Amino acid sequence: MYENVKIQFDKAANVMGLDETVKKILSSTNNEIIVNFPVKMDNGTVEVFTGYRVQHNNVLGPYKGGLRYHPTVDIDAARALATWMTWKTSLAGLPYGGGKGGIQLDPKKYSQGELERITRRFTYALGDNIGPEHDIPAPDVNTNAQMMAWIADTYMSTKSPAERSKNQHVVTGKPVGSGGLEGRDRATGFGVVVTLESWAKLRNTSLEGKRYIVQGFGNVGYWAAHFMNKNGAILVGVQDATGTIYNPEGIDPEALLRFQADNGTISGFKNTQDYTSSEFFGIDCDVIIPAALGNQITEANADSVKAKVIAEGANGPTDTEGEAILLAKGVEIIPDILCNSGGVIGSYFEWLQNRNGEIWTMDDVIIKLRKKMEDAFNRVVITAGQYKTDWRTAAYIQALVRIEMAYKQRGIFP
């Protein structure tokens, strides 16, 4: 993924003529933190875990980005994801920079109690490398609101009693009862669909009757399907780590969510057939929503894509070789730093809510989120026209212009 990030960055920098000094600064990360920490397991043994936090750039504000628990987490993945967060927060017009991290583990192998101890010990190991005005984590792959509550509680417990309440916004994506934001759970998936609605409007069509497939049926995939169905679109295929299912007549995402919760898999869902996993992206459909991991659409499968548009709910789901094939075929790609930015925008709203001692309603969140997503989409389309380039490069240019301006206005210390 990190190679993809560098290639995409270089392309945008060259197209826009990015200042060479700024390019040099943005080509490397500010800080890379690796922590090894012991945790006692349920059986009394001790395991040592490796955790990562990469802070890419903070010229626009505190580092912001998720923590993921996955076997693929390593320093390169964290670098790539942190860099993408810098572009994403800049494009969305937020006062943040980019950070990312996580722990290299498979959470399915650990009990709830073990995951709590791992999460709290990781937080303690990070210490003041995170903070509400310095670096603000959030949920990502295999992490959730409960884990964010554990992080907040652990971090706040390290502060003096008089200071604890001032640190509630050290993380976002918390449960609503613990300072979380109404609607934060659906913000990323909702944002994906807002960009697809904007795409449909741009192309003088609608999502009504459009056939779509979703890779990944976690938080982002489910909520994207939920809001797509509200637009009258038809879900015909779903793929996740447990299997691939297909029904050309349509799949009910609400019923599938209940089935998944009860059975721990999507395979075997009523009225669907198992589908060859390697042929998933070749399913006949109008829209693809990759909402799982990176590097899923590649040179090996891009030519089989029949969809008109790909909405990148995941970070980096399309590699550079795959993207070249798709663009040559006329497939439009709503890039990740635009398409899935609803999550970090929702996190910004939660951060503001905690900081100001306010309580935002669901209506407040949805209205403000839609406006920010639509504004960002429209700016990317305008920039693509100005530079005669693709939407991903245009999104990067939009992000880089804002960062370049900050460096030029502030100068380089000393």
mmCIF file of C-alpha atoms in Angstrom:
data_model
loop_
_atom_site.group_PDB
_atom_site.id
_atom_site.type_symbol
_atom_site.label_atom_id
_atom_site.label_comp_id
_atom_site.label_asym_id
_atom_site.label_seq_id
_atom_site.Cartn_x
_atom_site.Cartn_y
_atom_site.Cartn_z
ATOM 1 C CA MET A 1 0.000 0.000 0.000
ATOM 2 C CA TYR A 2 2.796 2.416 0.814
ATOM 3 C CA GLU A 3 4.174 2.096 -2.741
ATOM 4 C CA ASN A 4 0.710 2.981 -4.068
ATOM 5 C CA VAL A 5 0.557 6.031 -1.794
ATOM 6 C CA LYS A 6 3.911 7.306 -3.036
ATOM 7 C CA ILE A 7 3.002 6.771 -6.698
ATOM 8 C CA GLN A 8 -0.345 8.575 -6.286
ATOM 9 C CA PHE A 9 1.312 11.440 -4.388
ATOM 10 C CA ASP A 10 4.078 11.883 -6.981
ATOM 11 C CA LYS A 11 1.548 11.942 -9.817
ATOM 12 C CA ALA A 12 -0.571 14.663 -8.186
ATOM 13 C CA ALA A 13 2.500 16.672 -7.137
ATOM 14 C CA ASN A 14 3.783 16.664 -10.713
ATOM 15 C CA VAL A 15 0.418 17.567 -12.261
ATOM 16 C CA MET A 16 -0.101 20.561 -9.935
ATOM 17 C CA GLY A 17 3.553 21.614 -9.711
ATOM 18 C CA LEU A 18 3.766 21.207 -5.918
ATOM 19 C CA ASP A 19 6.482 23.289 -4.243
ATOM 20 C CA GLU A 20 9.623 21.131 -4.013
ATOM 21 C CA THR A 21 10.252 21.941 -0.342
ATOM 22 C CA VAL A 22 6.693 20.995 0.599
ATOM 23 C CA LYS A 23 6.977 17.829 -1.487
ATOM 24 C CA LYS A 24 10.159 16.873 0.358
ATOM 25 C CA ILE A 25 8.493 17.393 3.758
ATOM 26 C CA LEU A 26 5.375 15.422 2.832
ATOM 27 C CA SER A 27 7.403 12.526 1.404
ATOM 28 C CA SER A 28 8.332 11.369 4.901
ATOM 29 C CA THR A 29 6.490 10.848 8.171
ATOM 30 C CA ASN A 30 6.975 13.037 11.255
ATOM 31 C CA ASN A 31 7.034 10.282 13.880
ATOM 32 C CA GLU A 32 6.895 6.473 13.894
ATOM 33 C CA ILE A 33 6.187 4.806 17.228
ATOM 34 C CA ILE A 34 6.580 1.054 17.828
ATOM 35 C CA VAL A 35 5.728 -0.350 21.255
ATOM 36 C CA ASN A 36 6.133 -3.898 22.538
ATOM 37 C CA PHE A 37 4.068 -4.631 25.632
ATOM 38 C CA PRO A 38 3.192 -7.705 27.731
ATOM 39 C CA VAL A 39 -0.385 -8.762 28.521
ATOM 40 C CA LYS A 40 -1.573 -11.564 30.797
ATOM 41 C CA MET A 41 -3.915 -14.010 29.050
ATOM 42 C CA ASP A 42 -6.946 -15.745 30.572
ATOM 43 C CA ASN A 43 -4.920 -18.928 31.149
ATOM 44 C CA GLY A 44 -2.266 -17.069 33.142
ATOM 45 C CA THR A 45 0.412 -16.986 30.429
ATOM 46 C CA VAL A 46 1.895 -13.726 29.150
ATOM 47 C CA GLU A 47 1.993 -12.673 25.493
ATOM 48 C CA VAL A 48 4.008 -9.778 24.109
ATOM 49 C CA PHE A 49 2.229 -7.690 21.454
ATOM 50 C CA THR A 50 3.601 -5.156 18.985
ATOM 51 C CA GLY A 51 1.678 -1.937 18.468
ATOM 52 C CA TYR A 52 2.247 0.866 15.981
ATOM 53 C CA ARG A 53 1.362 4.548 15.671
ATOM 54 C CA VAL A 54 2.618 6.561 12.705
ATOM 55 C CA GLN A 55 2.134 10.340 12.677
ATOM 56 C CA HIS A 56 2.553 11.607 9.124
ATOM 57 C CA ASN A 57 1.987 15.370 9.212
ATOM 58 C CA ASN A 58 0.322 17.911 11.531
ATOM 59 C CA VAL A 59 0.714 21.251 9.767
ATOM 60 C CA LEU A 60 -3.090 21.651 9.690
ATOM 61 C CA GLY A 61 -3.771 20.369 13.211
ATOM 62 C CA PRO A 62 -3.550 17.321 15.506
ATOM 63 C CA TYR A 63 -2.864 13.899 14.003
ATOM 64 C CA LYS A 64 -6.104 11.982 13.358
ATOM 65 C CA GLY A 65 -6.675 8.414 12.296
ATOM 66 C CA GLY A 66 -7.846 4.960 13.285
ATOM 67 C CA LEU A 67 -6.389 1.988 15.106
ATOM 68 C CA ARG A 68 -6.828 -1.419 13.496
ATOM 69 C CA TYR A 69 -6.368 -4.906 14.946
ATOM 70 C CA HIS A 70 -5.315 -7.201 12.103
ATOM 71 C CA PRO A 71 -2.518 -9.653 11.238
ATOM 72 C CA THR A 72 -1.449 -7.403 8.328
ATOM 73 C CA VAL A 73 -0.688 -4.405 10.566
ATOM 74 C CA ASP A 74 2.975 -3.399 10.230
ATOM 75 C CA ILE A 75 4.984 -0.203 9.961
ATOM 76 C CA ASP A 76 4.564 0.102 6.166
ATOM 77 C CA ALA A 77 0.796 -0.313 6.363
ATOM 78 C CA ALA A 78 0.651 2.278 9.151
ATOM 79 C CA ARG A 79 2.772 4.692 7.065
ATOM 80 C CA ALA A 80 0.463 4.316 4.073
ATOM 81 C CA LEU A 81 -2.717 4.748 6.098
ATOM 82 C CA ALA A 82 -1.343 7.716 8.072
ATOM 83 C CA THR A 83 -0.349 9.456 4.830
ATOM 84 C CA TRP A 84 -3.804 8.879 3.345
ATOM 85 C CA MET A 85 -5.299 10.416 6.493
ATOM 86 C CA THR A 86 -3.289 13.602 5.921
ATOM 87 C CA TRP A 87 -4.790 13.929 2.435
ATOM 88 C CA LYS A 88 -8.258 12.907 3.619
ATOM 89 C CA THR A 89 -8.500 15.425 6.456
ATOM 90 C CA SER A 90 -7.139 18.208 4.267
ATOM 91 C CA LEU A 91 -9.577 17.438 1.446
ATOM 92 C CA ALA A 92 -12.491 17.453 3.908
ATOM 93 C CA GLY A 93 -11.413 20.879 5.206
ATOM 94 C CA LEU A 94 -10.768 19.647 8.752
ATOM 95 C CA PRO A 95 -8.197 21.085 11.201
ATOM 96 C CA TYR A 96 -6.307 17.784 11.369
ATOM 97 C CA GLY A 97 -3.238 15.983 10.092
ATOM 98 C CA GLY A 98 -2.806 12.267 9.457
ATOM 99 C CA GLY A 99 -2.047 9.417 11.823
ATOM 100 C CA LYS A 100 -2.728 5.686 11.879
ATOM 101 C CA GLY A 101 -1.759 2.598 13.812
ATOM 102 C CA GLY A 102 -2.842 -0.593 15.429
ATOM 103 C CA ILE A 103 -1.744 -3.970 16.745
ATOM 104 C CA GLN A 104 -0.637 -6.971 14.730
ATOM 105 C CA LEU A 105 -3.139 -9.598 15.914
ATOM 106 C CA ASP A 106 -6.270 -11.522 14.953
ATOM 107 C CA PRO A 107 -8.909 -10.386 17.480
ATOM 108 C CA LYS A 108 -11.004 -13.526 16.873
ATOM 109 C CA LYS A 109 -8.369 -15.501 18.777
ATOM 110 C CA TYR A 110 -8.844 -13.542 22.010
ATOM 111 C CA SER A 111 -11.611 -13.273 24.595
ATOM 112 C CA GLN A 112 -13.374 -10.010 25.389
ATOM 113 C CA GLY A 113 -11.423 -9.756 28.628
ATOM 114 C CA GLU A 114 -8.118 -10.306 26.832
ATOM 115 C CA LEU A 115 -8.988 -7.678 24.205
ATOM 116 C CA GLU A 116 -9.771 -5.198 26.978
ATOM 117 C CA ARG A 117 -6.412 -5.824 28.666
ATOM 118 C CA ILE A 118 -4.573 -5.631 25.307
ATOM 119 C CA THR A 119 -6.299 -2.348 24.435
ATOM 120 C CA ARG A 120 -5.693 -0.741 27.827
ATOM 121 C CA ARG A 121 -2.045 -1.852 27.914
ATOM 122 C CA PHE A 122 -1.499 -0.532 24.362
ATOM 123 C CA THR A 123 -2.971 2.822 25.407
ATOM 124 C CA TYR A 124 -0.684 2.966 28.433
ATOM 125 C CA ALA A 125 2.336 2.043 26.283
ATOM 126 C CA LEU A 126 1.561 4.869 23.839
ATOM 127 C CA GLY A 127 1.419 7.314 26.759
ATOM 128 C CA ASP A 128 1.586 10.963 25.707
ATOM 129 C CA ASN A 129 2.190 10.028 22.068
ATOM 130 C CA ILE A 130 -1.599 10.399 21.851
ATOM 131 C CA GLY A 131 -3.688 13.213 23.308
ATOM 132 C CA PRO A 132 -6.850 15.251 22.610
ATOM 133 C CA GLU A 133 -4.895 18.141 21.076
ATOM 134 C CA HIS A 134 -2.013 16.037 19.727
ATOM 135 C CA ASP A 135 -3.087 12.694 18.225
ATOM 136 C CA ILE A 136 -6.677 11.428 18.314
ATOM 137 C CA PRO A 137 -7.274 7.746 17.445
ATOM 138 C CA ALA A 138 -10.589 6.296 16.245
ATOM 139 C CA PRO A 139 -12.028 2.879 15.281
ATOM 140 C CA ASP A 140 -10.794 1.096 12.168
ATOM 141 C CA VAL A 141 -10.683 -2.518 10.964
ATOM 142 C CA ASN A 142 -11.656 -4.894 13.825
ATOM 143 C CA THR A 143 -11.890 -2.113 16.416
ATOM 144 C CA ASN A 144 -15.121 -0.620 17.724
ATOM 145 C CA ALA A 145 -16.816 1.841 20.069
ATOM 146 C CA GLN A 146 -16.213 -0.354 23.119
ATOM 147 C CA MET A 147 -12.470 -0.360 22.487
ATOM 148 C CA MET A 148 -12.494 3.422 22.112
ATOM 149 C CA ALA A 149 -14.222 3.667 25.512
ATOM 150 C CA TRP A 150 -11.442 1.533 27.045
ATOM 151 C CA ILE A 151 -8.796 3.780 25.482
ATOM 152 C CA ALA A 152 -10.501 6.950 26.738
ATOM 153 C CA ASP A 153 -10.911 5.541 30.243
ATOM 154 C CA THR A 154 -7.292 4.345 30.417
ATOM 155 C CA TYR A 155 -5.877 7.605 29.092
ATOM 156 C CA MET A 156 -8.063 9.737 31.375
ATOM 157 C CA SER A 157 -7.031 7.598 34.361
ATOM 158 C CA THR A 158 -3.390 8.607 33.821
ATOM 159 C CA LYS A 159 -4.302 12.274 34.394
ATOM 160 C CA SER A 160 -4.935 14.047 37.679
ATOM 161 C CA PRO A 161 -8.589 13.974 38.846
ATOM 162 C CA ALA A 162 -9.046 17.666 38.016
ATOM 163 C CA GLU A 163 -7.828 17.147 34.447
ATOM 164 C CA ARG A 164 -9.597 13.902 33.494
ATOM 165 C CA SER A 165 -12.794 15.337 32.026
ATOM 166 C CA LYS A 166 -10.734 17.624 29.779
ATOM 167 C CA ASN A 167 -9.310 14.566 28.013
ATOM 168 C CA GLN A 168 -12.501 12.795 26.949
ATOM 169 C CA HIS A 169 -11.843 13.684 23.306
ATOM 170 C CA VAL A 170 -8.537 11.768 23.203
ATOM 171 C CA VAL A 171 -10.415 9.310 20.965
ATOM 172 C CA THR A 172 -13.515 9.495 18.800
ATOM 173 C CA GLY A 173 -15.946 6.773 17.826
ATOM 174 C CA LYS A 174 -16.892 6.192 21.481
ATOM 175 C CA PRO A 175 -20.303 4.822 22.581
ATOM 176 C CA VAL A 176 -22.946 7.556 22.795
ATOM 177 C CA GLY A 177 -23.216 7.072 26.565
ATOM 178 C CA SER A 178 -19.475 7.697 26.945
ATOM 179 C CA GLY A 179 -19.250 10.943 25.016
ATOM 180 C CA GLY A 180 -19.786 9.483 21.557
ATOM 181 C CA LEU A 181 -21.668 11.127 18.696
ATOM 182 C CA GLU A 182 -25.101 10.071 17.506
ATOM 183 C CA GLY A 183 -24.638 8.829 13.943
ATOM 184 C CA ARG A 184 -20.874 8.263 14.159
ATOM 185 C CA ASP A 185 -21.480 4.516 13.670
ATOM 186 C CA ARG A 186 -22.988 5.064 10.202
ATOM 187 C CA ALA A 187 -20.970 8.111 9.140
ATOM 188 C CA THR A 188 -18.512 6.337 6.821
ATOM 189 C CA GLY A 189 -21.128 4.208 5.058
ATOM 190 C CA PHE A 190 -23.487 7.173 4.764
ATOM 191 C CA GLY A 191 -20.695 9.270 3.264
ATOM 192 C CA VAL A 192 -19.975 6.577 0.673
ATOM 193 C CA VAL A 193 -23.590 6.726 -0.476
ATOM 194 C CA VAL A 194 -23.669 10.553 -0.490
ATOM 195 C CA THR A 195 -20.756 10.507 -2.965
ATOM 196 C CA LEU A 196 -22.636 7.961 -5.095
ATOM 197 C CA GLU A 197 -25.737 10.166 -5.024
ATOM 198 C CA SER A 198 -23.532 13.075 -6.139
ATOM 199 C CA TRP A 199 -22.063 10.902 -8.908
ATOM 200 C CA ALA A 200 -25.551 9.916 -10.080
ATOM 201 C CA LYS A 201 -26.663 13.566 -10.114
ATOM 202 C CA LEU A 202 -23.550 14.514 -12.115
ATOM 203 C CA ARG A 203 -24.363 11.799 -14.664
ATOM 204 C CA ASN A 204 -28.078 12.744 -14.851
ATOM 205 C CA THR A 205 -29.237 9.450 -13.405
ATOM 206 C CA SER A 206 -30.241 8.073 -10.002
ATOM 207 C CA LEU A 207 -29.349 5.108 -7.811
ATOM 208 C CA GLU A 208 -32.877 3.737 -8.162
ATOM 209 C CA GLY A 209 -32.666 0.229 -9.658
ATOM 210 C CA LYS A 210 -28.856 0.264 -9.837
ATOM 211 C CA ARG A 211 -27.322 -3.152 -9.123
ATOM 212 C CA TYR A 212 -24.388 -3.079 -6.722
ATOM 213 C CA ILE A 213 -21.976 -5.374 -4.900
ATOM 214 C CA VAL A 214 -20.198 -4.844 -1.570
ATOM 215 C CA GLN A 215 -16.891 -6.317 -0.464
ATOM 216 C CA GLY A 216 -16.694 -6.364 3.317
ATOM 217 C CA PHE A 217 -19.847 -6.536 5.432
ATOM 218 C CA GLY A 218 -18.579 -4.842 8.563
ATOM 219 C CA ASN A 219 -19.527 -1.382 9.714
ATOM 220 C CA VAL A 220 -18.829 0.431 6.430
ATOM 221 C CA GLY A 221 -20.191 -2.258 4.122
ATOM 222 C CA TYR A 222 -23.413 -2.747 6.056
ATOM 223 C CA TRP A 223 -24.251 0.962 6.412
ATOM 224 C CA ALA A 224 -23.414 1.615 2.758
ATOM 225 C CA ALA A 225 -25.814 -1.184 1.783
ATOM 226 C CA HIS A 226 -28.437 0.178 4.191
ATOM 227 C CA PHE A 227 -28.397 3.637 2.590
ATOM 228 C CA MET A 228 -28.085 2.260 -0.964
ATOM 229 C CA ASN A 229 -31.271 0.270 -0.404
ATOM 230 C CA LYS A 230 -33.014 3.422 0.833
ATOM 231 C CA ASN A 231 -32.131 4.886 -2.584
ATOM 232 C CA GLY A 232 -33.802 1.928 -4.305
ATOM 233 C CA ALA A 233 -30.562 0.237 -5.385
ATOM 234 C CA ILE A 234 -30.367 -3.578 -5.496
ATOM 235 C CA LEU A 235 -27.660 -5.512 -3.638
ATOM 236 C CA VAL A 236 -26.726 -8.551 -5.755
ATOM 237 C CA GLY A 237 -23.418 -9.728 -4.277
ATOM 238 C CA VAL A 238 -21.528 -9.615 -0.969
ATOM 239 C CA GLN A 239 -18.046 -10.838 -0.102
ATOM 240 C CA ASP A 240 -16.222 -10.935 3.216
ATOM 241 C CA ALA A 241 -13.596 -13.078 4.931
ATOM 242 C CA THR A 242 -16.194 -15.832 5.518
ATOM 243 C CA GLY A 243 -17.442 -16.241 1.947
ATOM 244 C CA THR A 244 -18.979 -14.793 -1.213
ATOM 245 C CA ILE A 245 -22.725 -14.836 -1.943
ATOM 246 C CA TYR A 246 -24.781 -13.846 -4.992
ATOM 247 C CA ASN A 247 -28.436 -13.370 -5.857
ATOM 248 C CA PRO A 248 -29.314 -11.474 -9.071
ATOM 249 C CA GLU A 249 -32.818 -10.834 -7.673
ATOM 250 C CA GLY A 250 -31.456 -8.941 -4.677
ATOM 251 C CA ILE A 251 -30.188 -9.458 -1.130
ATOM 252 C CA ASP A 252 -31.787 -7.779 1.907
ATOM 253 C CA PRO A 253 -28.913 -6.171 3.867
ATOM 254 C CA GLU A 254 -30.945 -5.983 7.100
ATOM 255 C CA ALA A 255 -31.763 -9.700 7.018
ATOM 256 C CA LEU A 256 -28.161 -10.494 6.068
ATOM 257 C CA LEU A 257 -26.875 -8.505 9.059
ATOM 258 C CA ARG A 258 -29.099 -10.539 11.411
ATOM 259 C CA PHE A 259 -27.983 -13.811 9.762
ATOM 260 C CA GLN A 260 -24.323 -12.807 10.086
ATOM 261 C CA ALA A 261 -24.769 -11.939 13.776
ATOM 262 C CA ASP A 262 -26.418 -15.308 14.468
ATOM 263 C CA ASN A 263 -24.076 -17.496 12.391
ATOM 264 C CA GLY A 264 -20.752 -15.661 12.247
ATOM 265 C CA THR A 265 -20.730 -15.908 8.454
ATOM 266 C CA ILE A 266 -22.588 -14.663 5.381
ATOM 267 C CA SER A 267 -22.337 -18.057 3.615
ATOM 268 C CA GLY A 268 -25.580 -19.993 3.544
ATOM 269 C CA PHE A 269 -27.827 -16.930 3.649
ATOM 270 C CA LYS A 270 -31.300 -17.760 2.286
ATOM 271 C CA ASN A 271 -31.920 -17.486 -1.466
ATOM 272 C CA THR A 272 -28.257 -16.866 -2.267
ATOM 273 C CA GLN A 273 -25.689 -19.025 -3.977
ATOM 274 C CA ASP A 274 -22.022 -19.283 -3.106
ATOM 275 C CA TYR A 275 -19.897 -17.509 -5.706
ATOM 276 C CA THR A 276 -16.279 -18.006 -6.723
ATOM 277 C CA SER A 277 -14.354 -15.524 -4.578
ATOM 278 C CA SER A 278 -11.747 -14.709 -7.241
ATOM 279 C CA GLU A 279 -14.523 -13.741 -9.703
ATOM 280 C CA PHE A 280 -16.421 -11.442 -7.327
ATOM 281 C CA PHE A 281 -15.459 -8.130 -8.936
ATOM 282 C CA GLY A 282 -16.574 -9.482 -12.324
ATOM 283 C CA ILE A 283 -20.220 -9.763 -11.231
ATOM 284 C CA ASP A 284 -22.542 -7.933 -13.634
ATOM 285 C CA CYS A 285 -23.486 -4.755 -11.744
ATOM 286 C CA ASP A 286 -23.507 -0.961 -11.981
ATOM 287 C CA VAL A 287 -21.695 -0.083 -8.743
ATOM 288 C CA ILE A 288 -18.891 -1.709 -6.738
ATOM 289 C CA ILE A 289 -18.313 -0.725 -3.108
ATOM 290 C CA PRO A 290 -15.033 -2.236 -1.861
ATOM 291 C CA ALA A 291 -15.257 -1.789 1.927
ATOM 292 C CA ALA A 292 -12.710 -4.305 3.235
ATOM 293 C CA LEU A 293 -8.904 -4.135 2.986
ATOM 294 C CA GLY A 294 -6.382 -2.580 0.587
ATOM 295 C CA ASN A 295 -5.129 -3.872 -2.776
ATOM 296 C CA GLN A 296 -8.263 -5.852 -3.667
ATOM 297 C CA ILE A 297 -8.773 -4.601 -7.235
ATOM 298 C CA THR A 298 -5.526 -5.252 -9.102
ATOM 299 C CA GLU A 299 -4.059 -5.945 -12.523
ATOM 300 C CA ALA A 300 -5.254 -9.549 -12.094
ATOM 301 C CA ASN A 301 -8.986 -8.780 -11.825
ATOM 302 C CA ALA A 302 -9.572 -5.168 -12.979
ATOM 303 C CA ASP A 303 -10.270 -6.197 -16.574
ATOM 304 C CA SER A 304 -13.231 -8.312 -15.430
ATOM 305 C CA VAL A 305 -15.009 -5.313 -13.818
ATOM 306 C CA LYS A 306 -18.355 -4.515 -15.512
ATOM 307 C CA ALA A 307 -19.482 -1.727 -13.143
ATOM 308 C CA LYS A 308 -19.746 1.902 -14.229
ATOM 309 C CA VAL A 309 -18.424 3.300 -10.944
ATOM 310 C CA ILE A 310 -16.353 2.138 -7.977
ATOM 311 C CA ALA A 311 -16.929 3.852 -4.621
ATOM 312 C CA GLU A 312 -13.915 3.162 -2.415
ATOM 313 C CA GLY A 313 -15.293 2.549 1.066
ATOM 314 C CA ALA A 314 -11.975 0.973 2.122
ATOM 315 C CA ASN A 315 -8.539 2.580 2.204
ATOM 316 C CA GLY A 316 -6.510 1.782 -0.896
ATOM 317 C CA PRO A 317 -8.697 -1.022 -2.321
ATOM 318 C CA THR A 318 -7.496 -0.319 -5.883
ATOM 319 C CA ASP A 319 -3.788 -0.545 -6.686
ATOM 320 C CA THR A 320 -2.135 1.633 -9.334
ATOM 321 C CA GLU A 321 -1.977 -1.079 -12.023
ATOM 322 C CA GLY A 322 -5.624 -1.976 -11.494
ATOM 323 C CA GLU A 323 -6.648 1.668 -11.610
ATOM 324 C CA ALA A 324 -4.907 2.221 -14.955
ATOM 325 C CA ILE A 325 -6.918 -0.652 -16.442
ATOM 326 C CA LEU A 326 -10.193 0.647 -14.993
ATOM 327 C CA LEU A 327 -9.664 4.204 -16.234
ATOM 328 C CA ALA A 328 -8.829 2.901 -19.718
ATOM 329 C CA LYS A 329 -12.142 0.983 -19.653
ATOM 330 C CA GLY A 330 -14.021 4.164 -18.706
ATOM 331 C CA VAL A 331 -14.845 3.034 -15.163
ATOM 332 C CA GLU A 332 -15.172 6.016 -12.808
ATOM 333 C CA ILE A 333 -13.515 5.747 -9.388
ATOM 334 C CA ILE A 334 -14.636 7.810 -6.399
ATOM 335 C CA PRO A 335 -11.312 7.766 -4.519
ATOM 336 C CA ASP A 336 -10.967 6.640 -0.920
ATOM 337 C CA ILE A 337 -9.761 9.980 0.463
ATOM 338 C CA LEU A 338 -13.067 11.469 -0.712
ATOM 339 C CA CYS A 339 -15.450 8.512 -0.630
ATOM 340 C CA ASN A 340 -14.821 7.184 2.872
ATOM 341 C CA SER A 341 -14.082 10.506 4.566
ATOM 342 C CA GLY A 342 -17.506 10.515 6.276
ATOM 343 C CA GLY A 343 -15.903 8.641 9.166
ATOM 344 C CA VAL A 344 -13.284 11.253 9.956
ATOM 345 C CA ILE A 345 -15.803 14.065 9.427
ATOM 346 C CA GLY A 346 -18.085 12.354 11.969
ATOM 347 C CA SER A 347 -15.080 12.018 14.280
ATOM 348 C CA TYR A 348 -14.449 15.760 13.945
ATOM 349 C CA PHE A 349 -18.041 16.449 14.982
ATOM 350 C CA GLU A 350 -17.612 14.187 18.044
ATOM 351 C CA TRP A 351 -14.336 15.927 18.941
ATOM 352 C CA LEU A 352 -16.077 19.313 18.751
ATOM 353 C CA GLN A 353 -19.004 18.019 20.809
ATOM 354 C CA ASN A 354 -16.668 16.836 23.614
ATOM 355 C CA ARG A 355 -14.449 19.908 23.430
ATOM 356 C CA ASN A 356 -17.376 22.327 23.701
ATOM 357 C CA GLY A 357 -19.500 20.329 26.155
ATOM 358 C CA GLU A 358 -22.343 20.010 23.628
ATOM 359 C CA ILE A 359 -24.767 17.236 22.647
ATOM 360 C CA TRP A 360 -25.430 16.960 18.908
ATOM 361 C CA THR A 361 -28.546 15.221 17.552
ATOM 362 C CA MET A 362 -28.648 12.718 14.700
ATOM 363 C CA ASP A 363 -30.288 15.342 12.459
ATOM 364 C CA ASP A 364 -27.450 17.806 13.176
ATOM 365 C CA VAL A 365 -24.871 15.198 12.233
ATOM 366 C CA ILE A 366 -26.515 13.916 9.034
ATOM 367 C CA ILE A 367 -27.238 17.397 7.639
ATOM 368 C CA LYS A 368 -23.719 18.706 8.334
ATOM 369 C CA LEU A 369 -22.087 15.496 7.089
ATOM 370 C CA ARG A 370 -24.023 15.521 3.816
ATOM 371 C CA LYS A 371 -23.046 19.129 3.139
ATOM 372 C CA LYS A 372 -19.341 18.499 3.748
ATOM 373 C CA MET A 373 -19.335 15.378 1.546
ATOM 374 C CA GLU A 374 -21.204 17.076 -1.312
ATOM 375 C CA ASP A 375 -18.943 20.137 -1.168
ATOM 376 C CA ALA A 376 -15.814 17.956 -1.298
ATOM 377 C CA PHE A 377 -17.190 15.917 -4.222
ATOM 378 C CA ASN A 378 -18.019 19.030 -6.218
ATOM 379 C CA ARG A 379 -14.562 20.530 -5.582
ATOM 380 C CA VAL A 380 -12.896 17.338 -6.806
ATOM 381 C CA VAL A 381 -14.976 17.302 -10.012
ATOM 382 C CA ILE A 382 -14.119 20.974 -10.704
ATOM 383 C CA THR A 383 -10.407 20.348 -10.059
ATOM 384 C CA ALA A 384 -10.417 17.296 -12.341
ATOM 385 C CA GLY A 385 -11.810 19.487 -15.109
ATOM 386 C CA GLN A 386 -9.263 22.246 -14.506
ATOM 387 C CA TYR A 387 -6.279 19.876 -14.622
ATOM 388 C CA LYS A 388 -7.826 17.425 -17.128
ATOM 389 C CA THR A 389 -7.065 14.523 -14.807
ATOM 390 C CA ASP A 390 -8.795 11.661 -12.987
ATOM 391 C CA TRP A 391 -10.734 12.091 -9.752
ATOM 392 C CA ARG A 392 -8.079 10.540 -7.506
ATOM 393 C CA THR A 393 -5.383 12.895 -8.740
ATOM 394 C CA ALA A 394 -7.830 15.802 -8.452
ATOM 395 C CA ALA A 395 -8.638 14.838 -4.846
ATOM 396 C CA TYR A 396 -4.916 14.744 -4.018
ATOM 397 C CA ILE A 397 -4.408 18.143 -5.653
ATOM 398 C CA GLN A 398 -7.247 19.635 -3.603
ATOM 399 C CA ALA A 399 -5.696 18.238 -0.422
ATOM 400 C CA LEU A 400 -2.156 19.294 -1.307
ATOM 401 C CA VAL A 401 -3.096 22.870 -2.231
ATOM 402 C CA ARG A 402 -4.381 23.454 1.304
ATOM 403 C CA ILE A 403 -1.276 21.939 2.924
ATOM 404 C CA GLU A 404 1.070 23.821 0.578
ATOM 405 C CA MET A 405 -0.639 27.102 1.480
ATOM 406 C CA ALA A 406 -0.185 26.410 5.209
ATOM 407 C CA TYR A 407 3.556 25.817 4.779
ATOM 408 C CA LYS A 408 4.010 28.896 2.586
ATOM 409 C CA GLN A 409 2.152 31.125 5.049
ATOM 410 C CA ARG A 410 3.836 29.749 8.186
ATOM 411 C CA GLY A 411 7.322 29.166 6.818
ATOM 412 C CA ILE A 412 9.771 26.529 8.035
ATOM 413 C CA PHE A 413 11.064 26.800 11.647
ATOM 414 C CA PRO A 414 13.619 28.210 12.403
#
